[in-house]
Short mmCIF file of C-alpha atoms in Angstrom, two decimals:
data_model
loop_
_atom_site.label_atom_id
_atom_site.label_comp_id
_atom_site.label_asym_id
_atom_site.label_seq_id
_atom_site.Cartn_x
_atom_site.Cartn_y
_atom_site.Cartn_z
CA MET A 614 -9.14 -7.53 23.22
CA GLN A 615 -12.34 -6.76 21.26
CA LYS A 616 -14.16 -5.57 24.40
CA GLU A 617 -11.26 -3.28 25.32
CA PHE A 618 -11.19 -1.85 21.80
CA GLU A 619 -14.95 -1.24 21.83
CA LYS A 620 -14.69 0.43 25.24
CA CYS A 621 -12.05 2.80 23.83
CA VAL A 622 -14.33 3.69 20.92
CA THR A 623 -17.13 4.42 23.40
CA THR A 624 -14.74 6.69 25.31
CA ILE A 625 -13.85 8.52 22.08
CA LEU A 626 -17.53 9.03 21.28
CA GLU A 627 -18.14 10.43 24.75
CA SER A 628 -15.07 12.68 24.59
CA VAL A 629 -16.28 14.37 21.38
CA GLY A 630 -19.63 15.08 23.00
CA GLU A 631 -21.68 12.20 21.60
CA ASN A 632 -24.08 9.91 23.38
CA PRO A 633 -22.91 6.35 22.65
CA ASN A 634 -26.35 5.09 23.73
CA ARG A 635 -28.28 6.83 20.98
CA GLU A 636 -29.70 4.54 18.31
CA GLY A 637 -27.26 5.40 15.51
CA LEU A 638 -24.22 4.79 17.71
CA LEU A 639 -25.24 1.67 19.63
CA LYS A 640 -23.30 -0.70 17.37
CA THR A 641 -20.59 1.76 16.34
CA PRO A 642 -17.89 0.39 18.70
CA ASN A 643 -18.36 -3.08 17.18
CA ARG A 644 -18.41 -1.71 13.62
CA VAL A 645 -15.20 0.25 14.24
CA PHE A 646 -13.55 -2.85 15.70
CA LYS A 647 -14.45 -4.89 12.59
CA ALA A 648 -13.33 -2.08 10.29
CA PHE A 649 -9.94 -1.84 12.01
CA GLN A 650 -9.51 -5.61 11.84
CA PHE A 651 -9.86 -5.37 8.06
CA LEU A 652 -7.87 -2.15 7.65
CA THR A 653 -4.91 -3.57 9.57
CA LYS A 654 -5.04 -7.20 8.40
CA GLY A 655 -1.54 -6.84 6.93
CA TYR A 656 -0.04 -7.38 10.38
CA HIS A 657 -1.28 -10.97 10.22
CA GLU A 658 -0.05 -11.81 6.71
CA ASN A 659 3.33 -13.26 5.85
CA ILE A 660 5.23 -11.86 2.84
CA LYS A 661 6.86 -15.20 2.09
CA ASP A 662 3.46 -16.88 1.94
CA VAL A 663 2.26 -14.24 -0.51
CA LEU A 664 5.26 -14.37 -2.85
CA ASN A 665 7.05 -17.69 -2.60
CA ASP A 666 4.20 -19.95 -3.65
CA ALA A 667 4.16 -18.30 -7.07
CA LEU A 668 7.78 -18.11 -8.24
CA PHE A 669 8.33 -19.57 -11.68
CA GLU A 670 11.49 -20.37 -13.65
CA SER A 671 11.96 -17.94 -16.55
CA SER A 672 14.63 -16.81 -18.96
CA ASN A 673 13.12 -13.32 -18.99
CA ASN A 674 15.58 -10.66 -17.95
CA GLU A 675 13.57 -7.61 -19.04
CA MET A 676 11.48 -5.28 -16.92
CA VAL A 677 8.13 -6.50 -15.62
CA LEU A 678 5.81 -3.63 -14.65
CA VAL A 679 2.46 -3.66 -12.89
CA ARG A 680 1.16 -0.13 -12.74
CA ASP A 681 -1.85 1.66 -11.30
CA ILE A 682 -2.34 -0.73 -8.38
CA GLU A 683 -4.97 0.95 -6.24
CA PHE A 684 -4.39 0.93 -2.49
CA TYR A 685 -5.87 2.25 0.74
CA SER A 686 -3.98 2.67 3.98
CA LEU A 687 -4.15 4.47 7.32
CA CYS A 688 -1.76 7.23 8.33
CA GLU A 689 0.01 6.15 11.50
CA HIS A 690 0.06 9.73 12.77
CA HIS A 691 -3.68 10.52 12.62
CA LEU A 692 -5.36 7.18 11.79
CA LEU A 693 -6.87 8.86 8.74
CA PRO A 694 -6.91 7.27 5.28
CA PHE A 695 -4.45 7.83 2.50
CA PHE A 696 -4.93 6.22 -0.86
CA GLY A 697 -3.70 6.22 -4.41
CA ARG A 698 -1.79 4.19 -6.95
CA VAL A 699 1.35 2.10 -6.79
CA HIS A 700 3.58 1.29 -9.75
CA VAL A 701 5.89 -1.69 -9.23
CA ALA A 702 8.53 -2.96 -11.64
CA TYR A 703 11.29 -5.51 -11.31
CA ILE A 704 13.92 -7.19 -13.44
CA PRO A 705 13.86 -10.97 -12.92
CA ASP A 706 16.87 -13.14 -12.27
CA LYS A 707 15.86 -16.62 -13.49
CA LYS A 708 12.48 -16.43 -11.70
CA VAL A 709 9.32 -14.40 -12.16
CA VAL A 710 6.56 -13.97 -9.63
CA GLY A 711 2.89 -14.46 -10.48
CA LEU A 712 1.50 -11.10 -11.53
CA SER A 713 -1.35 -11.15 -8.99
CA LYS A 714 1.21 -11.46 -6.20
CA ILE A 715 2.51 -7.94 -6.73
CA PRO A 716 -0.82 -6.25 -5.85
CA ARG A 717 -1.14 -8.71 -2.95
CA LEU A 718 2.28 -7.62 -1.69
CA VAL A 719 1.15 -3.98 -1.88
CA GLU A 720 -1.99 -4.90 0.07
CA VAL A 721 -0.05 -6.59 2.88
CA PHE A 722 1.94 -3.46 3.63
CA ALA A 723 -0.88 -1.00 2.90
CA ARG A 724 -3.12 -2.75 5.44
CA ARG A 725 -0.95 -1.61 8.32
CA LEU A 726 -0.60 1.76 10.01
CA GLN A 727 1.79 3.50 7.67
CA ILE A 728 3.54 6.51 6.31
CA GLN A 729 3.82 6.62 2.54
CA GLU A 730 7.60 6.83 2.56
CA GLN A 731 7.93 3.61 4.56
CA LEU A 732 5.26 1.83 2.51
CA THR A 733 7.25 2.53 -0.66
CA GLU A 734 10.46 1.17 0.89
CA GLN A 735 8.79 -1.94 2.31
CA ILE A 736 7.31 -2.96 -1.04
CA ALA A 737 10.64 -2.49 -2.83
CA ASP A 738 12.66 -4.34 -0.20
CA ALA A 739 10.23 -7.26 0.04
CA LEU A 740 10.19 -7.79 -3.71
CA MET A 741 13.96 -7.44 -4.00
CA GLN A 742 14.67 -9.91 -1.18
CA ASN A 743 11.98 -12.51 -1.80
CA VAL A 744 12.14 -12.70 -5.59
CA ASN A 745 15.92 -12.13 -5.83
CA ALA A 746 15.31 -9.53 -8.51
CA LYS A 747 18.17 -7.79 -10.30
CA GLY A 748 16.39 -4.53 -9.61
CA VAL A 749 13.13 -3.09 -8.31
CA GLY A 750 11.37 0.23 -8.80
CA VAL A 751 8.35 1.39 -6.81
CA VAL A 752 6.51 4.70 -7.13
CA ILE A 753 3.49 5.65 -5.05
CA GLU A 754 1.21 8.60 -5.77
CA ALA A 755 -1.29 9.25 -2.99
CA ARG A 756 -3.79 11.62 -1.44
CA HIS A 757 -3.70 12.03 2.34
CA MET A 758 -6.82 12.83 4.29
CA CYS A 759 -4.69 14.16 7.15
CA MET A 760 -3.72 16.97 4.73
CA GLU A 761 -7.12 17.37 3.09
CA MET A 762 -9.60 17.01 5.96
CA ARG A 763 -7.55 18.79 8.65
CA GLY A 764 -4.32 20.74 8.99
CA VAL A 765 -3.54 22.65 5.78
CA GLN A 766 -6.77 21.42 4.12
CA LYS A 767 -5.26 21.26 0.63
CA VAL A 768 -7.79 19.23 -1.31
CA ASN A 769 -6.44 17.12 -4.19
CA SER A 770 -2.80 17.60 -3.29
CA THR A 771 -0.78 14.48 -4.03
CA THR A 772 2.40 13.06 -2.63
CA SER A 773 4.81 10.99 -4.72
CA THR A 774 7.49 8.71 -3.32
CA SER A 775 9.90 6.33 -4.99
CA ALA A 776 12.21 3.51 -4.01
CA LEU A 777 14.80 2.18 -6.43
CA ARG A 778 16.91 -0.90 -5.87
CA GLY A 779 19.60 -2.75 -7.84
CA LEU A 780 19.62 -1.97 -11.57
CA PHE A 781 16.96 0.72 -11.15
CA LEU A 782 19.36 2.61 -8.93
CA LYS A 783 22.61 1.83 -10.75
CA ASN A 784 21.55 1.96 -14.39
CA GLU A 785 20.29 5.28 -15.74
CA LYS A 786 18.68 3.66 -18.82
CA THR A 787 16.67 1.26 -16.67
CA ARG A 788 15.55 4.05 -14.36
CA LYS A 789 14.57 6.23 -17.33
CA GLU A 790 12.60 3.39 -18.95
CA PHE A 791 10.71 2.78 -15.70
CA PHE A 792 9.68 6.41 -15.27
CA GLU A 793 8.74 6.75 -18.94
CA LEU A 794 6.53 3.66 -18.72
CA ILE A 795 4.67 4.74 -15.59
CA ASN A 796 4.16 8.24 -16.94
CA SER A 797 3.04 7.21 -20.42
CA PRO A 798 -0.66 7.24 -21.23
CA LYS A 799 -2.38 3.91 -21.01
CA GLN A 800 -2.67 2.40 -24.47
CA VAL A 801 -4.53 -0.81 -23.71
CA ARG A 802 -8.30 -0.41 -23.51
CA PHE A 803 -10.65 -3.20 -22.57
#
């Protein structure tokens, strides 16, 4: 499969008018192959393996929020990057998940060819189903290079998406608390 991939990259280089045999491009097909292996590694990761090995009994039934999780992904329409921040909150039901697992969950889905809307939904659904949360809220704010580098070329435009599940959808106070927390200025400085 690697040889086929590299051959396709060579074809792309030729089709844009480049000479794939010039010094700077000789190893480009291999570099692109390795880059795409990393950028799409989420296809080879299992959500249950990421989350289930770090579930802990807890009497906590209040919101747990991890905000400003940086992510990078590739737009499935143009194979161009989009990137930004993810805010993830959930309300536990007798079990909490290790805090580092939430950014890892984001990474699994971000490292696939994506659209932001689907990425938001996948994170919310995976957390809701695998942690048995009473509710989940996910907000993503991102910049899309397919809008900035081509097309409308609107630099610094951002796209926001949200997915609310359980109590975040049904309970207005919970939803309001979530949005107030993610929009409040950071108060902890290290």
